[in-house]
Structure formats: structure tokens, C-alpha cells
Amino acid sequence: DLPKTRKLSAVRAVSKKRFTNKTPKAPKRKTLVKTDANRPARAAKPLVKGISCNKRNNNYQTHICLCTNLMIMTQTVKDLGAAIDMHISLVQIRQHVEVGLEEGKDFRQVALDAMEAVRKERAAAGAEEMRLSFRSAFRKEYTLTTHDLDTAIQDWRRITGQQEPLSGLSIKALREQEKARKQAEKQAEREDQRAEKLERARQKLQQREWKLMARQRRQEQQQARLEARQKRHEELHGKRLAFARIKHGRLQAMVLALQARFQKIRRQKLL
């Protein structure tokens, strides 16, 4: 009996189901258009050197390095002109501090006197009062922002390991000394490398001379051995030649004696 065949319609239905039974694709995600309302707040980017602007609220903040690794900042303001004026005042404070440090005064007292002098000057001019804050940064380590100068100095001493800030000229002198020291170390290192290179070249030349002398000595010894061997061969050849001559003479004498004897015997038989 032949096997029962399936209907063509059933086969088509199964094949269609097989090809259409695929995993559904995930729906496409809707892209969110970034606007000022849904954009997260970003850190303030520097608008110019010493002035930064927050893009979320368009506020300006002025900051400047009062000394190495110690930053002094003002409050945020809406007006760019006020921020620029505060930046000028911060520069004046830093100049006062630089002059005081050059004269050998205490950093804390110099900073307080400078801030007080600038505050009085701004109050006399009718400018907006500055609320100053301090922050230290050293080797990717940052301190919290504080409004107290003593706390800021303690934090600065803690993270930098120094006792008193240095003036710009002192820092420049130290940098020049450090640069000169590094240059002297590099020069000494170059001199040492040059001396080592010359020493290696001298040793290499000396070894080459020693090898050449050793080769010449070996050649001389080999030549001497060849000459000695040739001389021995010549002496042995002379001895052998003399012995051969003696032996040849003896053989010749024996031959002559035998010939004489044979002749004597022949004559006897003939008689």
C-alpha cells in the first residue's frame, strides 16, 4: 500500500506558518529632542580667563588663584559687567598679596588687609559687595569651598604639605633653580653617557688591537712551526740520501766482487 499523502493546502499552510513564525522586532525608541527644559545642569565653563558662565541660569562667577593651589571666588551674578568688575577687584587683591609676600609678611594678614582694602574701595565706589569663598586643589585632590580664610589656609596646608604660600617671584626663582638643577642633571647625564660611550669605543678598539696582535702571533708561530718542520724534513732527507749513497756503494762493491768471482770461476772451468 502507498503512504497517504497530505493535502497541498495543508502543506502550504504549514510552510507559510514556518516562514512567518519569527520573533517580532522591538519597537523603535523615540529620540528625545534636547531642550533647555530637559537638558541636565552642566558645570560652569570658562567664558574668559577668570570668569565662568553657567548655561542653565546664565549666571557668571569670577575666580582667580590667590596663590599657588589656592583659589578665591566670588558669588554668582547676572550681569557680565559686574563679573568683570569683580574680576578686576580679585586681581587687585592678588597684587596686594604678591607685594606683601615679597616684603616677607605673613600670608594671612596680607590677604586680610588686601581684602579689606578692596572692600572699602568698592564700597566707596558704590559697587556690589563681594562674598568671597576659597577652595584648594593639589594633584587631583580638592577641598570643600569655604568662606573662612583660616579654614582655607588649613586645608591648603593639609593637601599641599607646605606651611606658607610663596610669592610669584619666589616661585619663579624656585622654578628657575629647579630648571637649572634639571638642566645640570641632564648635562651631567649626557657627559656620563658620552664618557661611557668613549670608554666602550676605547675598549672595543683595544680588544680589536689585542685580537690583531693575537692573530699575528698565531701566524708567526704557525710560520715558525712550518719552517722547523721543513728544516727537519731537509735534515732527514740529507741523512736518508747519505745512507742511500753508502748503501749504494756497498751494493756496487758487492756486485763488482761477485763479477770478479764469476770471472775467476769461468776461467777455471775453461782451463
Short mmCIF file of C-alpha atoms in Angstrom, two decimals:
data_model
loop_
_atom_site.label_atom_id
_atom_site.label_comp_id
_atom_site.label_asym_id
_atom_site.label_seq_id
_atom_site.Cartn_x
_atom_site.Cartn_y
_atom_site.Cartn_z
CA ASP A 1 0.00 0.00 0.00
CA LEU A 2 1.21 3.54 -0.82
CA PRO A 3 1.51 6.00 2.08
CA LYS A 4 -1.22 8.57 2.45
CA THR A 5 -0.24 11.95 1.00
CA ARG A 6 -1.08 15.19 2.74
CA LYS A 7 -3.19 17.70 1.05
CA LEU A 8 -1.47 20.51 -0.86
CA SER A 9 -3.36 23.17 1.07
CA ALA A 10 -2.17 21.76 4.42
CA VAL A 11 1.45 21.70 3.22
CA ARG A 12 1.19 25.30 2.07
CA ALA A 13 -0.31 26.36 5.38
CA VAL A 14 2.49 24.67 7.37
CA SER A 15 5.22 26.19 5.18
CA LYS A 16 3.64 29.64 5.40
CA LYS A 17 3.41 29.34 9.18
CA ARG A 18 7.03 28.20 9.34
CA PHE A 19 8.32 31.21 7.40
CA THR A 20 6.08 33.71 9.15
CA ASN A 21 6.77 32.45 12.71
CA LYS A 22 9.62 34.88 13.52
CA THR A 23 10.37 36.89 16.62
CA PRO A 24 8.82 40.35 16.39
CA LYS A 25 11.19 43.28 16.15
CA ALA A 26 11.48 45.64 19.07
CA PRO A 27 9.74 48.97 18.52
CA LYS A 28 11.96 51.88 17.68
CA ARG A 29 12.73 54.20 20.56
CA LYS A 30 11.67 57.76 20.13
CA THR A 31 14.55 60.19 20.19
CA LEU A 32 14.13 62.92 22.74
CA VAL A 33 14.86 66.37 21.45
CA LYS A 34 17.17 68.11 23.88
CA THR A 35 15.86 71.44 25.06
CA ASP A 36 16.72 73.75 27.91
CA ALA A 37 13.91 72.18 29.95
CA ASN A 38 15.10 68.55 29.83
CA ARG A 39 18.87 69.17 29.49
CA PRO A 40 20.72 68.37 32.77
CA ALA A 41 22.67 71.07 34.50
CA ARG A 42 26.29 71.30 33.45
CA ALA A 43 29.32 72.61 35.20
CA ALA A 44 30.23 76.20 34.55
CA LYS A 45 32.51 76.59 31.57
CA PRO A 46 35.02 79.43 31.44
CA LEU A 47 33.72 82.31 29.39
CA VAL A 48 37.01 84.19 29.57
CA LYS A 49 40.04 83.65 31.77
CA GLY A 50 38.82 84.05 35.36
CA ILE A 51 35.07 84.25 34.51
CA SER A 52 32.77 81.25 34.03
CA CYS A 53 29.14 81.08 32.93
CA ASN A 54 26.50 78.54 33.93
CA LYS A 55 24.45 77.70 30.82
CA ARG A 56 21.38 76.73 32.81
CA ASN A 57 20.76 80.03 34.56
CA ASN A 58 23.26 82.22 32.66
CA ASN A 59 24.93 83.35 35.87
CA TYR A 60 28.55 84.49 35.92
CA GLN A 61 31.15 83.66 38.56
CA THR A 62 34.60 85.15 38.97
CA HIS A 63 37.59 83.20 40.29
CA ILE A 64 41.34 83.66 40.47
CA CYS A 65 44.32 81.93 42.07
CA LEU A 66 45.30 83.92 45.14
CA CYS A 67 48.49 81.86 45.39
CA THR A 68 49.67 78.51 44.17
CA ASN A 69 46.85 75.91 44.52
CA LEU A 70 44.57 78.32 46.46
CA MET A 71 41.60 79.76 44.55
CA ILE A 72 39.44 82.68 45.62
CA MET A 73 35.92 83.01 44.15
CA THR A 74 33.02 85.44 44.28
CA GLN A 75 29.28 84.87 44.28
CA THR A 76 27.37 84.38 41.03
CA VAL A 77 25.92 87.46 39.36
CA LYS A 78 23.57 88.05 36.45
CA ASP A 79 25.46 90.93 34.84
CA LEU A 80 28.66 90.28 32.90
CA GLY A 81 29.89 93.81 33.60
CA ALA A 82 29.60 93.21 37.35
CA ALA A 83 31.53 89.93 36.94
CA ILE A 84 34.30 91.72 35.06
CA ASP A 85 34.44 94.42 37.77
CA MET A 86 34.73 91.72 40.45
CA HIS A 87 37.49 90.06 38.46
CA ILE A 88 39.42 93.34 38.45
CA SER A 89 39.00 93.56 42.23
CA LEU A 90 40.27 89.98 42.65
CA VAL A 91 43.32 90.86 40.56
CA GLN A 92 43.96 93.84 42.84
CA ILE A 93 43.74 91.55 45.89
CA ARG A 94 46.27 89.18 44.35
CA GLN A 95 48.63 92.05 43.53
CA HIS A 96 48.46 93.27 47.15
CA VAL A 97 49.18 89.74 48.36
CA GLU A 98 52.13 89.41 45.96
CA VAL A 99 53.64 92.68 47.20
CA GLY A 100 53.17 91.67 50.84
CA LEU A 101 54.75 88.27 50.31
CA GLU A 102 57.70 89.89 48.56
CA GLU A 103 58.20 92.05 51.64
CA GLY A 104 58.23 88.93 53.83
CA LYS A 105 54.90 89.48 55.59
CA ASP A 106 52.51 86.81 56.85
CA PHE A 107 50.18 85.47 54.17
CA ARG A 108 47.05 85.51 56.32
CA GLN A 109 47.49 89.09 57.46
CA VAL A 110 48.42 90.25 53.96
CA ALA A 111 45.33 88.56 52.47
CA LEU A 112 43.03 90.07 55.12
CA ASP A 113 44.48 93.56 54.61
CA ALA A 114 44.15 93.25 50.83
CA MET A 115 40.51 92.07 51.01
CA GLU A 116 39.65 94.85 53.47
CA ALA A 117 41.28 97.49 51.27
CA VAL A 118 39.43 96.29 48.17
CA ARG A 119 36.15 96.10 50.11
CA LYS A 120 36.49 99.69 51.24
CA GLU A 121 37.38 100.78 47.71
CA ARG A 122 34.31 99.07 46.26
CA ALA A 123 32.07 100.45 48.99
CA ALA A 124 33.33 103.96 48.26
CA ALA A 125 32.68 103.44 44.55
CA GLY A 126 29.16 102.09 45.23
CA ALA A 127 29.90 98.70 43.62
CA GLU A 128 28.22 95.44 44.58
CA GLU A 129 29.67 93.79 47.66
CA MET A 130 31.73 90.64 47.03
CA ARG A 131 31.11 87.50 49.06
CA LEU A 132 34.39 85.67 48.81
CA SER A 133 34.94 81.91 49.11
CA PHE A 134 38.08 79.79 48.98
CA ARG A 135 38.99 76.39 47.61
CA SER A 136 42.27 74.47 47.31
CA ALA A 137 43.34 71.97 44.64
CA PHE A 138 46.53 69.91 44.52
CA ARG A 139 47.26 66.83 42.40
CA LYS A 140 43.62 65.95 41.64
CA GLU A 141 42.65 66.49 45.28
CA TYR A 142 40.13 69.22 46.02
CA THR A 143 38.86 70.72 49.26
CA LEU A 144 35.39 71.93 50.10
CA THR A 145 34.51 75.53 49.37
CA THR A 146 34.62 77.67 52.49
CA HIS A 147 34.10 81.33 53.32
CA ASP A 148 36.62 81.29 56.17
CA LEU A 149 40.20 82.19 55.22
CA ASP A 150 41.73 80.33 58.20
CA THR A 151 39.93 77.11 57.24
CA ALA A 152 41.05 77.55 53.65
CA ILE A 153 44.68 78.01 54.74
CA GLN A 154 44.48 74.87 56.93
CA ASP A 155 43.01 72.87 54.03
CA TRP A 156 45.72 74.25 51.73
CA ARG A 157 48.46 73.23 54.17
CA ARG A 158 46.90 69.79 54.57
CA ILE A 159 46.76 68.87 50.88
CA THR A 160 49.97 70.61 49.73
CA GLY A 161 52.19 69.80 52.71
CA GLN A 162 53.58 73.36 52.76
CA GLN A 163 53.49 75.88 55.59
CA GLU A 164 53.34 79.27 53.89
CA PRO A 165 52.50 80.27 50.31
CA LEU A 166 55.27 81.78 48.21
CA SER A 167 55.12 84.88 46.12
CA GLY A 168 55.18 84.84 42.36
CA LEU A 169 58.80 85.98 42.21
CA SER A 170 59.85 83.39 44.78
CA ILE A 171 58.01 80.69 42.86
CA LYS A 172 59.64 81.91 39.67
CA ALA A 173 63.06 81.83 41.34
CA LEU A 174 62.39 78.33 42.66
CA ARG A 175 61.25 77.22 39.23
CA GLU A 176 64.37 78.71 37.68
CA GLN A 177 66.51 76.95 40.27
CA GLU A 178 64.67 73.69 39.65
CA LYS A 179 65.05 74.18 35.91
CA ALA A 180 68.77 74.92 36.30
CA ARG A 181 69.15 71.85 38.54
CA LYS A 182 67.38 69.65 36.00
CA GLN A 183 69.49 71.09 33.19
CA ALA A 184 72.65 70.44 35.22
CA GLU A 185 71.49 66.87 35.91
CA LYS A 186 70.74 66.35 32.22
CA GLN A 187 74.12 67.83 31.28
CA ALA A 188 75.88 65.58 33.79
CA GLU A 189 73.90 62.60 32.48
CA ARG A 190 74.87 63.48 28.92
CA GLU A 191 78.52 63.81 29.97
CA ASP A 192 78.36 60.44 31.71
CA GLN A 193 76.77 58.86 28.64
CA ARG A 194 79.43 60.45 26.42
CA ALA A 195 82.19 59.21 28.75
CA GLU A 196 80.66 55.72 28.79
CA LYS A 197 80.42 55.77 25.00
CA LEU A 198 84.06 56.83 24.67
CA GLU A 199 85.10 54.16 27.16
CA ARG A 200 83.18 51.49 25.25
CA ALA A 201 84.79 52.68 21.98
CA ARG A 202 88.26 52.60 23.61
CA GLN A 203 87.66 49.11 24.98
CA LYS A 204 86.38 47.96 21.59
CA LEU A 205 89.46 49.40 19.85
CA GLN A 206 91.74 47.82 22.44
CA GLN A 207 90.05 44.45 22.03
CA ARG A 208 90.43 44.78 18.27
CA GLU A 209 94.14 45.53 18.68
CA TRP A 210 94.51 42.57 21.04
CA LYS A 211 92.77 40.30 18.54
CA LEU A 212 95.02 41.57 15.74
CA MET A 213 98.15 41.04 17.85
CA ALA A 214 96.97 37.55 18.81
CA ARG A 215 96.32 36.75 15.16
CA GLN A 216 99.79 37.99 14.16
CA ARG A 217 101.33 35.96 16.97
CA ARG A 218 99.48 32.84 15.85
CA GLN A 219 100.60 33.44 12.27
CA GLU A 220 104.22 33.87 13.39
CA GLN A 221 104.04 30.70 15.47
CA GLN A 222 102.50 28.82 12.57
CA GLN A 223 105.24 30.11 10.22
CA ALA A 224 107.91 29.09 12.73
CA ARG A 225 106.41 25.61 13.01
CA LEU A 226 106.34 25.28 9.22
CA GLU A 227 109.97 26.37 8.94
CA ALA A 228 111.01 23.96 11.71
CA ARG A 229 109.11 21.14 10.02
CA GLN A 230 110.69 21.94 6.68
CA LYS A 231 114.14 22.04 8.29
CA ARG A 232 113.56 18.64 9.91
CA HIS A 233 112.41 17.26 6.59
CA GLU A 234 115.55 18.59 4.91
CA GLU A 235 117.82 17.11 7.60
CA LEU A 236 116.03 13.77 7.38
CA HIS A 237 116.27 13.83 3.59
CA GLY A 238 120.03 14.53 3.84
CA LYS A 239 120.52 11.64 6.26
CA ARG A 240 118.49 9.33 4.06
CA LEU A 241 120.46 10.40 0.98
CA ALA A 242 123.80 9.79 2.70
CA PHE A 243 122.62 6.37 3.90
CA ALA A 244 121.39 5.57 0.39
CA ARG A 245 124.77 6.56 -1.04
CA ILE A 246 126.60 4.36 1.42
CA LYS A 247 124.22 1.52 0.72
CA HIS A 248 124.56 2.06 -3.00
CA GLY A 249 128.34 1.96 -2.70
CA ARG A 250 128.23 -1.25 -0.75
CA LEU A 251 125.91 -2.80 -3.28
CA GLN A 252 128.15 -1.68 -6.12
CA ALA A 253 131.21 -3.13 -4.40
CA MET A 254 129.35 -6.39 -3.82
CA VAL A 255 128.38 -6.51 -7.47
CA LEU A 256 131.97 -5.95 -8.54
CA ALA A 257 133.18 -8.66 -6.16
CA LEU A 258 130.62 -11.10 -7.46
CA GLN A 259 131.55 -10.29 -11.05
CA ALA A 260 135.23 -10.88 -10.28
CA ARG A 261 134.45 -14.18 -8.61
CA PHE A 262 132.30 -15.31 -11.50
CA GLN A 263 135.07 -14.44 -13.95
CA LYS A 264 137.57 -16.40 -11.86
CA ILE A 265 135.27 -19.40 -11.78
CA ARG A 266 134.73 -19.17 -15.56
CA ARG A 267 138.46 -19.07 -16.22
CA GLN A 268 138.99 -22.13 -14.04
CA LYS A 269 136.38 -24.07 -15.96
CA LEU A 270 137.82 -23.00 -19.27
CA LEU A 271 141.23 -24.24 -18.30
#
